[in-house]
Amino acid sequence: MIEILTPDELARAKDAGALVGTILHTLKERAVVGVNLLDIDRWAQQMITDAGAESCYVDYAPSFGRGPFGHYICTAVNDAVLHGLPHDYTLADGDLLTLDLAVTLRGISADAAISFIVGETQAPEDLALIETTERALAAAIAAVKPGARIGDLSRAIGTVLRQAGYPINMEFGGHGIGSTMHQDPHVANDGRPGRGYILRPGLLLALEPWVMADTDELVTDDDGWTLRSATGCRTAHTEHTIAVTETGAEILTLPR
């Protein structure tokens, strides 16, 4: 299913996106050395509830996970990169943490992710991973305009990741979003320009470059959800929900 939002739905999407961005910003400030991942999940639950929103994750049970997810936010640490199931882990200095959050507010969903380093120890190779995903996302957003194709966005992401020397996994990528969290079209993190769905104003996309430092192979934890690098290398993941406009793209998941 591919949805083109009405002006009223787009207004609600902006509110949902701002909520996601604000919650992630707040959680990043709270995610200091000594904080438990379960504390982060609890804080996310409280902020979602206080805003009158609903979690996209609690009851989420796709074919690739051992569902339902049962938590309010994905928390991936170090070699974990996607679908990190919150568990009893206390953050340490130098941990590379990814927070991925999706909520539905007044019938419209928004989805975003941030990666950052906890504490004072900032390894240059970790900073490079994070910065590369941010540049790849910016390149994809810059390629958004009516009449562009999904392959143009995928190629923009892939070009940045490949030039930085990182392998690219094609199993998981960006996606359409609207009244539900995951919709068509799929936005792979590499591809051929001029191919795929033609972008139209009112389309929402969750664009999400993610990388693993030295492998494109994922392994799944015993929890049935958390995806890690097969080699144990560090990982990073950056995501925004954007709306296609008449002139380009509007990022919806910035903190308000």
XYZ file of N, CA and C in Angstrom:
768
model
N 0.839 -1.197 0.000
C 0.000 0.000 0.000
C 0.875 1.248 0.000
N 0.546 2.198 -0.861
C 1.211 3.495 -0.899
C 0.160 4.576 -0.690
N 0.363 5.410 0.306
C -0.593 6.473 0.634
C -0.044 7.835 0.214
N -0.920 8.669 -0.315
C -0.628 10.078 -0.553
C -1.497 10.866 0.418
N -0.869 11.597 1.321
C -1.606 12.242 2.404
C -2.336 13.495 1.933
N -3.499 13.727 2.531
C -4.245 14.959 2.333
C -3.599 16.072 3.161
N -3.941 17.346 2.930
C -3.387 18.424 3.764
C -3.664 18.227 5.252
N -4.852 17.745 5.611
C -5.145 17.497 7.024
C -4.268 16.387 7.579
N -4.093 15.329 6.814
C -3.239 14.225 7.265
C -1.785 14.666 7.372
N -1.349 15.521 6.452
C 0.015 16.016 6.499
C 0.240 16.865 7.752
N -0.739 17.656 8.141
C -0.626 18.440 9.368
C -0.467 17.526 10.576
N -1.227 16.434 10.593
C -1.096 15.471 11.690
C 0.250 14.754 11.640
N 0.751 14.505 10.426
C 2.061 13.886 10.289
C 3.156 14.780 10.872
N 3.021 16.083 10.676
C 4.003 17.010 11.235
C 3.995 16.957 12.757
N 2.818 16.844 13.355
C 2.733 16.734 14.815
C 3.343 15.419 15.301
N 3.051 14.334 14.596
C 3.617 13.035 14.969
C 5.134 13.057 14.838
N 5.626 13.647 13.752
C 7.065 13.717 13.546
C 7.759 14.552 14.606
N 7.171 15.695 14.943
C 7.761 16.548 15.977
C 7.805 15.827 17.315
N 6.777 15.026 17.601
C 6.761 14.260 18.849
C 7.906 13.256 18.869
N 8.079 12.521 17.782
C 9.167 11.547 17.708
C 10.518 12.238 17.882
N 10.725 13.332 17.162
C 11.990 14.046 17.268
C 12.259 14.571 18.657
N 11.222 15.089 19.319
C 11.374 15.638 20.660
C 11.674 14.541 21.673
N 10.989 13.414 21.568
C 11.249 12.305 22.489
C 12.679 11.801 22.317
N 13.126 11.619 21.067
C 14.489 11.153 20.846
C 15.512 12.144 21.394
N 15.269 13.429 21.193
C 16.178 14.449 21.724
C 16.251 14.365 23.249
N 15.112 14.209 23.888
C 15.078 14.116 25.351
C 15.785 12.861 25.838
N 15.542 11.742 25.174
C 16.167 10.489 25.581
C 17.678 10.522 25.381
N 18.142 11.173 24.331
C 19.583 11.305 24.129
C 20.217 12.051 25.295
N 19.569 13.088 25.777
C 20.105 13.844 26.902
C 20.127 13.011 28.176
N 19.167 12.103 28.330
C 19.072 11.287 29.543
C 19.945 10.030 29.483
N 20.385 9.648 28.288
C 21.109 8.387 28.122
C 22.577 8.576 28.468
N 22.861 8.659 29.751
C 24.215 8.876 30.239
C 24.753 7.572 30.834
N 26.032 7.583 31.149
C 26.658 6.417 31.765
C 25.894 6.035 33.034
N 25.568 4.750 33.176
C 24.851 4.266 34.348
C 23.361 4.088 34.143
N 22.830 4.592 33.019
C 21.402 4.434 32.722
C 21.165 3.046 32.124
N 20.073 2.423 32.517
C 19.710 1.100 32.010
C 18.814 1.250 30.781
N 18.951 0.333 29.823
C 18.100 0.371 28.636
C 16.620 0.278 28.999
N 16.300 -0.424 30.054
C 14.898 -0.529 30.475
C 14.378 0.800 31.012
N 15.282 1.637 31.569
C 14.876 2.993 31.966
C 14.495 3.801 30.729
N 15.287 3.686 29.671
C 14.998 4.417 28.434
C 13.649 3.991 27.877
N 13.385 2.705 27.897
C 12.095 2.204 27.409
C 10.945 2.753 28.247
N 11.141 2.785 29.551
C 10.093 3.295 30.447
C 9.848 4.781 30.215
N 10.920 5.553 30.026
C 10.763 6.986 29.745
C 10.040 7.203 28.418
N 10.381 6.407 27.425
C 9.705 6.521 26.130
C 8.213 6.238 26.282
N 7.877 5.185 27.006
C 6.469 4.844 27.239
C 5.731 6.017 27.876
N 6.343 6.629 28.890
C 5.678 7.717 29.598
C 5.444 8.920 28.691
N 6.434 9.279 27.879
C 6.294 10.442 27.002
C 5.283 10.187 25.889
N 5.268 8.969 25.368
C 4.278 8.629 24.348
C 2.872 8.711 24.931
N 2.699 8.140 26.118
C 1.383 8.141 26.773
C 0.943 9.557 27.115
N 1.868 10.349 27.658
C 1.529 11.727 28.048
C 1.097 12.562 26.848
N 1.600 12.246 25.674
C 1.261 12.995 24.456
C -0.034 12.502 23.811
N -0.630 11.465 24.367
C -1.847 10.912 23.780
C -1.581 10.138 22.504
N -0.348 9.660 22.342
C 0.042 8.907 21.150
C 0.053 7.410 21.456
N 0.331 6.621 20.434
C 0.419 5.169 20.574
C 1.750 4.679 20.029
N 2.308 3.682 20.680
C 3.534 3.077 20.193
C 3.255 2.232 18.960
N 4.160 2.305 17.979
C 4.066 1.415 16.814
C 4.718 0.059 17.084
N 5.389 -0.067 18.218
C 6.221 -1.239 18.463
C 5.618 -2.283 19.391
N 4.866 -1.870 20.389
C 4.457 -2.793 21.452
C 3.802 -4.052 20.890
N 2.867 -3.884 19.987
C 2.150 -5.032 19.421
C 2.687 -5.454 18.061
N 3.823 -4.918 17.668
C 4.369 -5.184 16.335
C 4.887 -6.618 16.260
N 4.419 -7.375 15.260
C 4.787 -8.789 15.142
C 4.977 -9.176 13.682
N 6.033 -8.670 13.027
C 6.280 -9.009 11.626
C 6.892 -10.400 11.504
N 7.034 -10.846 10.281
C 7.551 -12.191 10.042
C 9.009 -12.333 10.439
N 9.781 -11.211 10.426
C 11.208 -11.320 10.717
C 11.520 -11.241 12.207
N 10.535 -11.006 13.065
C 10.779 -10.924 14.502
C 10.010 -11.986 15.258
N 10.406 -12.176 16.513
C 9.681 -13.090 17.384
C 8.695 -12.245 18.194
N 7.578 -11.949 17.570
C 6.662 -10.945 18.105
C 5.720 -11.470 19.136
N 4.973 -10.542 19.771
C 5.070 -9.092 19.576
C 6.321 -8.498 20.231
N 6.742 -7.323 19.767
C 7.971 -6.700 20.249
C 7.905 -6.424 21.747
N 6.773 -5.886 22.203
C 6.549 -5.758 23.634
C 7.209 -4.584 24.325
N 7.896 -3.694 23.577
C 8.543 -2.518 24.161
C 8.230 -1.297 23.304
N 8.661 -0.120 23.793
C 8.246 1.148 23.203
C 9.307 1.803 22.326
N 10.529 1.309 22.393
C 11.613 1.900 21.627
C 12.640 0.811 21.333
N 13.355 0.939 20.221
C 14.467 0.035 19.922
C 15.752 0.649 20.480
N 16.503 -0.145 21.239
C 17.753 0.309 21.844
C 18.867 -0.639 21.400
N 19.722 -0.190 20.498
C 20.783 -1.030 19.945
C 22.135 -0.489 20.394
N 22.958 -1.337 20.989
C 24.231 -0.912 21.566
C 25.404 -1.581 20.844
N 26.353 -0.768 20.407
C 27.637 -1.203 19.852
C 27.489 -2.044 18.595
N 27.539 -3.379 18.693
C 27.438 -4.212 17.490
C 25.996 -4.494 17.112
N 25.031 -4.094 17.935
C 23.618 -4.185 17.562
C 23.273 -2.974 16.700
N 22.428 -3.193 15.667
C 22.154 -2.085 14.742
C 20.676 -1.863 14.503
N 19.866 -2.925 14.487
C 18.443 -2.782 14.181
C 17.617 -3.596 15.169
N 16.414 -3.091 15.454
C 15.397 -3.806 16.228
C 15.904 -4.217 17.613
N 16.748 -3.382 18.197
C 17.327 -3.716 19.490
C 16.274 -3.797 20.584
N 16.060 -4.973 21.133
C 15.064 -5.179 22.179
C 15.609 -4.668 23.507
N 14.945 -3.689 24.153
C 15.428 -3.219 25.454
C 15.551 -4.373 26.454
N 16.655 -4.371 27.190
C 16.895 -5.425 28.166
C 17.733 -4.849 29.305
N 18.049 -5.673 30.279
C 18.762 -5.222 31.471
C 20.245 -5.033 31.163
N 20.549 -3.864 30.603
C 21.930 -3.505 30.286
C 22.164 -2.066 30.726
N 23.262 -1.828 31.437
C 23.606 -0.497 31.918
C 24.639 0.133 31.003
N 24.348 1.316 30.506
C 25.227 2.000 29.563
C 26.577 2.334 30.198
N 27.648 2.116 29.417
C 29.008 2.387 29.861
C 29.625 3.486 29.004
N 30.691 4.093 29.520
C 31.396 5.125 28.785
C 31.903 4.566 27.456
N 31.613 5.256 26.362
C 32.064 4.841 25.046
C 31.103 3.960 24.282
N 29.995 3.567 24.885
C 28.997 2.781 24.162
C 28.442 3.591 22.991
N 28.246 2.917 21.869
C 27.594 3.532 20.716
C 26.135 3.070 20.741
N 25.246 4.000 21.005
C 23.833 3.684 21.216
C 22.979 4.210 20.072
N 22.098 3.360 19.557
C 21.097 3.777 18.579
C 19.717 3.663 19.204
N 18.950 4.737 19.108
C 17.557 4.756 19.544
C 16.676 4.918 18.317
N 15.725 4.025 18.154
C 14.822 4.029 16.995
C 13.397 4.041 17.538
N 12.613 5.043 17.134
C 11.287 5.261 17.722
C 10.257 5.534 16.632
N 9.100 4.902 16.761
C 7.969 5.180 15.871
C 6.700 5.267 16.700
N 5.903 6.290 16.442
C 4.634 6.456 17.148
C 3.542 6.822 16.149
N 2.313 6.606 16.583
C 1.144 7.057 15.833
C 0.407 8.089 16.667
N 0.141 9.246 16.075
C -0.572 10.327 16.745
C -1.721 10.762 15.851
N -2.934 10.664 16.384
C -4.135 11.052 15.625
C -4.178 10.370 14.254
N -3.800 9.092 14.259
C -3.972 8.282 13.065
C -2.848 8.292 12.059
N -1.774 9.060 12.322
C -0.650 9.126 11.397
C 0.648 8.789 12.138
N 1.511 8.011 11.488
C 2.744 7.537 12.125
C 3.960 8.329 11.653
N 4.994 8.320 12.504
C 6.296 8.892 12.162
C 7.368 8.018 12.787
N 8.547 7.995 12.173
C 9.593 7.045 12.524
C 10.949 7.729 12.366
N 11.832 7.583 13.360
C 13.158 8.187 13.271
C 14.134 7.411 14.140
N 15.425 7.582 13.853
C 16.470 6.933 14.642
C 17.677 7.845 14.734
N 18.383 7.762 15.867
C 19.620 8.509 16.066
C 20.665 7.568 16.662
N 21.911 7.781 16.287
C 23.039 7.074 16.889
C 23.968 8.105 17.524
N 24.499 7.776 18.694
C 25.407 8.689 19.398
C 26.247 7.893 20.391
N 27.305 8.524 20.879
C 28.208 7.871 21.810
C 27.895 8.346 23.227
N 27.820 7.405 24.134
C 27.513 7.686 25.532
C 28.808 8.013 26.277
N 28.779 9.066 27.078
C 29.939 9.392 27.906
C 30.990 10.216 27.187
N 32.208 10.147 27.712
C 33.289 11.024 27.249
C 34.203 10.373 26.209
N 34.250 9.054 26.150
C 35.153 8.380 25.226
C 34.537 8.340 23.833
N 35.096 9.122 22.921
C 34.545 9.269 21.574
C 35.535 8.717 20.560
N 35.422 7.445 20.248
C 36.356 6.824 19.309
C 36.156 7.408 17.914
N 37.240 7.815 17.248
C 37.106 8.414 15.910
C 36.390 7.513 14.907
N 36.627 6.204 14.975
C 35.977 5.294 14.034
C 34.468 5.215 14.285
N 34.042 5.375 15.543
C 32.614 5.395 15.840
C 31.978 6.682 15.333
N 32.666 7.795 15.547
C 32.159 9.072 15.052
C 32.039 9.044 13.528
N 32.989 8.383 12.858
C 32.942 8.296 11.401
C 31.742 7.484 10.938
N 31.435 6.398 11.620
C 30.252 5.602 11.287
C 28.990 6.446 11.353
N 28.831 7.135 12.473
C 27.626 7.946 12.676
C 27.538 9.046 11.625
N 28.657 9.741 11.420
C 28.668 10.862 10.476
C 28.356 10.401 9.062
N 28.812 9.212 8.705
C 28.541 8.694 7.365
C 27.048 8.438 7.168
N 26.381 7.860 8.164
C 24.938 7.631 8.019
C 24.187 8.956 7.937
N 24.656 9.963 8.664
C 24.007 11.271 8.604
C 24.194 11.916 7.231
N 25.387 11.780 6.652
C 25.622 12.336 5.312
C 24.820 11.588 4.257
N 24.711 10.272 4.429
C 23.927 9.489 3.477
C 22.460 9.884 3.523
N 21.956 10.115 4.722
C 20.568 10.553 4.851
C 20.373 11.930 4.224
N 21.303 12.826 4.469
C 21.207 14.168 3.877
C 21.236 14.097 2.357
N 22.038 13.195 1.798
C 22.105 13.049 0.340
C 20.792 12.545 -0.224
N 20.173 11.605 0.482
C 18.879 11.090 0.018
C 17.815 12.175 0.074
N 17.792 12.945 1.148
C 16.805 14.010 1.290
C 16.993 15.051 0.191
N 18.247 15.348 -0.134
C 18.525 16.328 -1.183
C 18.044 15.845 -2.553
N 17.922 14.529 -2.719
C 17.478 13.966 -3.999
C 15.961 13.920 -4.130
N 15.240 14.244 -3.047
C 13.774 14.157 -3.056
C 13.175 15.356 -3.787
N 12.309 15.069 -4.747
C 11.536 16.093 -5.435
C 10.455 15.378 -6.230
N 9.349 16.045 -6.520
C 8.327 15.410 -7.360
C 8.916 14.975 -8.686
N 8.608 13.766 -9.084
C 9.120 13.239 -10.330
C 10.389 12.420 -10.193
N 11.089 12.577 -9.071
C 12.239 11.704 -8.814
C 11.730 10.295 -8.532
N 12.627 9.341 -8.594
C 12.253 7.958 -8.339
C 12.972 7.417 -7.106
N 12.382 6.358 -6.543
C 12.954 5.765 -5.339
C 14.410 5.369 -5.574
N 14.714 4.863 -6.763
C 16.087 4.477 -7.057
C 17.074 5.627 -6.961
N 16.617 6.854 -7.210
C 17.482 8.020 -7.082
C 17.907 8.213 -5.626
N 16.958 8.003 -4.710
C 17.256 8.133 -3.279
C 18.188 7.010 -2.827
N 17.898 5.798 -3.277
C 18.732 4.655 -2.910
C 20.167 4.847 -3.398
N 20.316 5.293 -4.634
C 21.658 5.519 -5.169
C 22.378 6.607 -4.371
N 21.668 7.661 -3.971
C 22.301 8.731 -3.193
C 22.849 8.187 -1.876
N 22.071 7.345 -1.207
C 22.524 6.741 0.046
C 23.718 5.834 -0.217
N 23.564 4.935 -1.175
C 24.609 3.967 -1.450
C 25.925 4.597 -1.849
N 25.859 5.695 -2.598
C 27.084 6.366 -3.031
C 27.895 6.848 -1.831
N 27.218 7.457 -0.865
C 27.921 7.945 0.328
C 28.497 6.783 1.128
N 27.721 5.732 1.339
C 28.182 4.598 2.140
C 29.370 3.907 1.464
N 29.273 3.708 0.154
C 30.351 3.015 -0.560
C 31.621 3.854 -0.593
N 31.474 5.159 -0.814
C 32.663 6.014 -0.853
C 33.376 6.051 0.490
N 32.623 5.852 1.571
C 33.226 5.800 2.904
C 33.837 4.428 3.206
N 33.617 3.462 2.328
C 34.243 2.164 2.483
C 33.465 1.146 3.276
N 32.168 1.408 3.498
C 31.378 0.480 4.297
C 30.590 -0.484 3.413
N 30.527 -1.766 3.800
C 29.645 -2.705 3.100
C 28.191 -2.288 3.287
N 27.336 -2.670 2.340
C 25.923 -2.286 2.395
C 25.057 -3.536 2.446
N 24.236 -3.619 3.477
C 23.255 -4.702 3.601
C 21.953 -4.238 2.954
N 21.357 -5.092 2.131
C 20.160 -4.730 1.387
C 18.888 -5.371 1.950
N 18.999 -6.072 3.095
C 17.825 -6.747 3.656
C 16.816 -5.761 4.234
N 17.326 -4.719 4.889
C 16.453 -3.744 5.541
C 16.814 -2.350 5.068
N 15.786 -1.498 4.920
C 16.019 -0.135 4.468
C 14.854 0.761 4.837
N 14.719 1.851 4.103
C 13.642 2.785 4.355
C 12.324 2.287 3.781
N 11.276 3.078 4.003
C 9.937 2.606 3.659
C 8.951 3.765 3.638
N 7.855 3.514 2.948
C 6.734 4.430 3.053
C 6.131 4.372 4.440
N 5.431 5.430 4.823
C 4.808 5.510 6.142
C 3.592 6.425 6.038
N 2.629 6.229 6.887
C 1.410 7.032 6.860
C 0.480 6.596 7.972
N -0.656 6.000 7.608
C -1.590 5.530 8.640
C -1.057 4.296 9.355
N -0.047 3.649 8.780
C 0.672 2.558 9.432
C 2.170 2.819 9.306
N 2.959 2.116 10.132
C 4.392 2.397 10.195
C 5.143 1.947 8.950
N 4.888 0.736 8.496
C 5.633 0.192 7.359
C 4.720 0.028 6.153
N 5.033 0.762 5.092
C 4.263 0.691 3.857
C 5.237 0.637 2.681
N 4.706 0.365 1.504
C 5.466 0.573 0.282
C 5.557 2.076 0.022
N 6.570 2.508 -0.709
C 7.614 1.725 -1.359
C 8.790 1.451 -0.432
N 9.481 0.339 -0.665
C 10.729 0.045 0.023
C 11.824 0.936 -0.542
N 12.683 1.456 0.342
C 13.799 2.313 -0.083
C 15.098 1.633 0.340
N 15.680 0.876 -0.554
C 16.939 0.193 -0.250
C 18.061 1.209 -0.066
N 19.107 0.795 0.651
C 20.226 1.699 0.908
C 21.291 1.667 -0.191
N 20.924 1.157 -1.334
C 21.684 1.312 -2.571
C 20.751 0.922 -3.708
N 21.023 1.396 -4.891
C 20.126 1.074 -5.998
C 20.520 1.777 -7.271
N 19.656 1.647 -8.258
C 19.905 2.228 -9.569
C 19.031 3.467 -9.769
N 19.615 4.570 -10.159
C 18.812 5.775 -10.381
C 17.845 5.580 -11.540
N 16.762 6.347 -11.503
C 15.777 6.283 -12.573
C 14.860 5.083 -12.506
N 14.927 4.324 -11.431
C 14.097 3.132 -11.270
C 13.162 3.302 -10.077
N 12.047 2.586 -10.101
C 11.161 2.547 -8.952
C 10.058 3.583 -8.983
N 9.325 3.640 -7.899
C 8.139 4.482 -7.761
C 8.493 5.958 -7.957
N 7.617 6.680 -8.642
C 7.805 8.113 -8.872
C 7.252 8.893 -7.681
N 8.073 9.781 -7.123
C 7.681 10.551 -5.948
C 6.621 11.592 -6.297
N 5.640 11.727 -5.379
C 4.551 12.688 -5.545
C 4.383 13.487 -4.264
N 3.996 14.755 -4.348
C 3.725 15.527 -3.135
C 2.684 14.823 -2.274
N 2.928 14.805 -0.976
C 2.030 14.138 -0.039
C 2.493 12.756 0.368
N 3.516 12.233 -0.320
C 4.081 10.935 0.055
C 4.995 11.116 1.254
N 4.865 10.240 2.248
C 5.785 10.209 3.385
C 6.738 9.038 3.211
N 8.011 9.287 3.513
C 9.024 8.242 3.480
C 9.853 8.292 4.752
N 10.138 7.130 5.302
C 11.112 7.011 6.380
C 12.409 6.526 5.749
N 13.398 7.401 5.669
C 14.682 7.095 5.049
C 15.671 6.751 6.149
N 16.395 5.615 6.007
C 17.207 5.178 7.146
C 18.499 4.466 6.742
N 19.519 5.236 6.395
C 20.828 4.625 6.183
C 21.363 4.001 7.473
N 21.914 2.799 7.366
C 22.568 2.150 8.503
C 23.743 1.350 7.973
N 24.776 1.247 8.783
C 25.986 0.565 8.342
C 26.587 -0.250 9.478
N 27.390 -1.236 9.075
C 28.250 -1.989 9.972
C 29.671 -1.807 9.473
N 30.619 -1.650 10.370
C 31.949 -1.177 9.992
C 32.658 -2.069 8.990
N 32.518 -3.401 9.120
C 33.335 -4.256 8.263
C 32.598 -5.471 7.705
N 31.266 -5.463 7.725
C 30.516 -6.594 7.207
C 29.149 -6.141 6.716
N 28.550 -6.942 5.841
C 27.162 -6.696 5.458
C 26.265 -7.818 5.976
N 26.802 -8.655 6.865
C 26.060 -9.815 7.355
C 25.509 -9.564 8.760
N 24.229 -9.859 8.927
C 23.548 -9.719 10.211
C 23.359 -11.070 10.894
N 23.336 -11.054 12.212
C 22.942 -12.223 12.987
C 21.869 -11.772 13.969
N 20.992 -12.687 14.341
C 19.874 -12.375 15.234
C 20.142 -12.920 16.623
N 19.914 -12.084 17.637
C 20.062 -12.508 19.030
C 19.051 -13.591 19.390
N 19.304 -14.228 20.525
C 18.366 -15.223 21.028
C 17.016 -14.619 21.377
N 16.956 -13.282 21.549
C 15.670 -12.649 21.859
C 14.734 -12.634 20.648
N 15.242 -13.040 19.481
C 14.415 -13.106 18.279
C 14.227 -11.782 17.572
N 14.834 -10.725 18.086
C 14.636 -9.390 17.521
C 15.940 -8.664 17.173
N 16.815 -8.546 18.156
C 17.991 -7.712 17.996
C 18.897 -8.236 16.883
N 19.208 -7.359 15.915
C 20.095 -7.707 14.815
C 21.468 -7.086 15.059
N 22.507 -7.934 14.958
C 23.881 -7.513 15.221
C 24.767 -7.772 14.006
N 25.909 -7.110 13.991
C 26.902 -7.392 12.960
C 27.480 -8.780 13.211
N 27.659 -9.531 12.141
C 28.137 -10.906 12.272
C 29.556 -10.971 12.825
N 30.340 -9.901 12.648
C 31.730 -9.896 13.105
C 31.901 -9.246 14.474
N 30.832 -8.678 15.026
C 30.949 -7.959 16.293
C 31.432 -6.535 16.147
N 31.504 -6.031 14.906
C 31.962 -4.658 14.684
C 30.882 -3.654 15.091
N 31.295 -2.422 15.244
C 30.374 -1.344 15.609
C 29.450 -1.006 14.440
N 28.334 -0.356 14.772
C 27.295 -0.057 13.789
C 26.700 1.323 14.067
N 25.973 1.864 13.093
C 25.268 3.138 13.279
C 24.048 3.179 12.376
N 23.078 3.995 12.747
C 21.772 4.032 12.066
C 21.169 5.417 12.273
N 20.823 6.091 11.186
C 20.195 7.402 11.263
C 18.946 7.403 10.383
N 17.856 7.980 10.896
C 16.577 7.929 10.161
C 15.765 9.191 10.408
N 15.100 9.653 9.370
C 14.091 10.709 9.470
C 12.870 10.305 8.648
N 11.708 10.751 9.074
C 10.520 10.727 8.234
C 10.437 12.055 7.496
N 10.275 11.987 6.186
C 10.183 13.199 5.373
C 8.879 13.171 4.572
N 8.425 14.362 4.226
C 7.269 14.498 3.337
C 7.746 15.058 2.012
N 7.297 14.466 0.915
C 7.577 15.023 -0.403
C 6.681 16.246 -0.587
N 7.289 17.375 -0.937
C 6.546 18.616 -1.155
C 6.589 18.987 -2.634
N 5.984 20.095 -2.979
C 5.991 20.554 -4.366
C 7.382 20.937 -4.838
N 8.274 21.237 -3.898
C 9.603 21.721 -4.268
C 10.741 20.823 -3.799
N 10.454 19.811 -2.977
C 11.529 18.969 -2.455
C 11.057 18.099 -1.320
N 11.700 18.264 -0.164
C 11.371 17.439 0.997
C 11.287 18.302 2.240
N 10.410 17.911 3.151
C 10.324 18.529 4.469
C 10.601 17.444 5.501
N 11.595 17.685 6.371
C 11.904 16.739 7.430
C 10.892 16.939 8.556
N 10.197 15.859 8.907
C 9.130 15.961 9.905
C 9.583 15.585 11.313
N 10.667 14.827 11.429
C 11.027 14.266 12.741
C 12.156 15.027 13.428
N 12.176 16.332 13.260
C 13.071 17.178 14.031
C 12.382 17.543 15.342
N 13.171 17.716 16.445
C 12.531 18.109 17.712
C 11.898 19.485 17.603
N 10.776 19.634 18.249
C 10.067 20.919 18.225
C 10.436 21.703 19.474
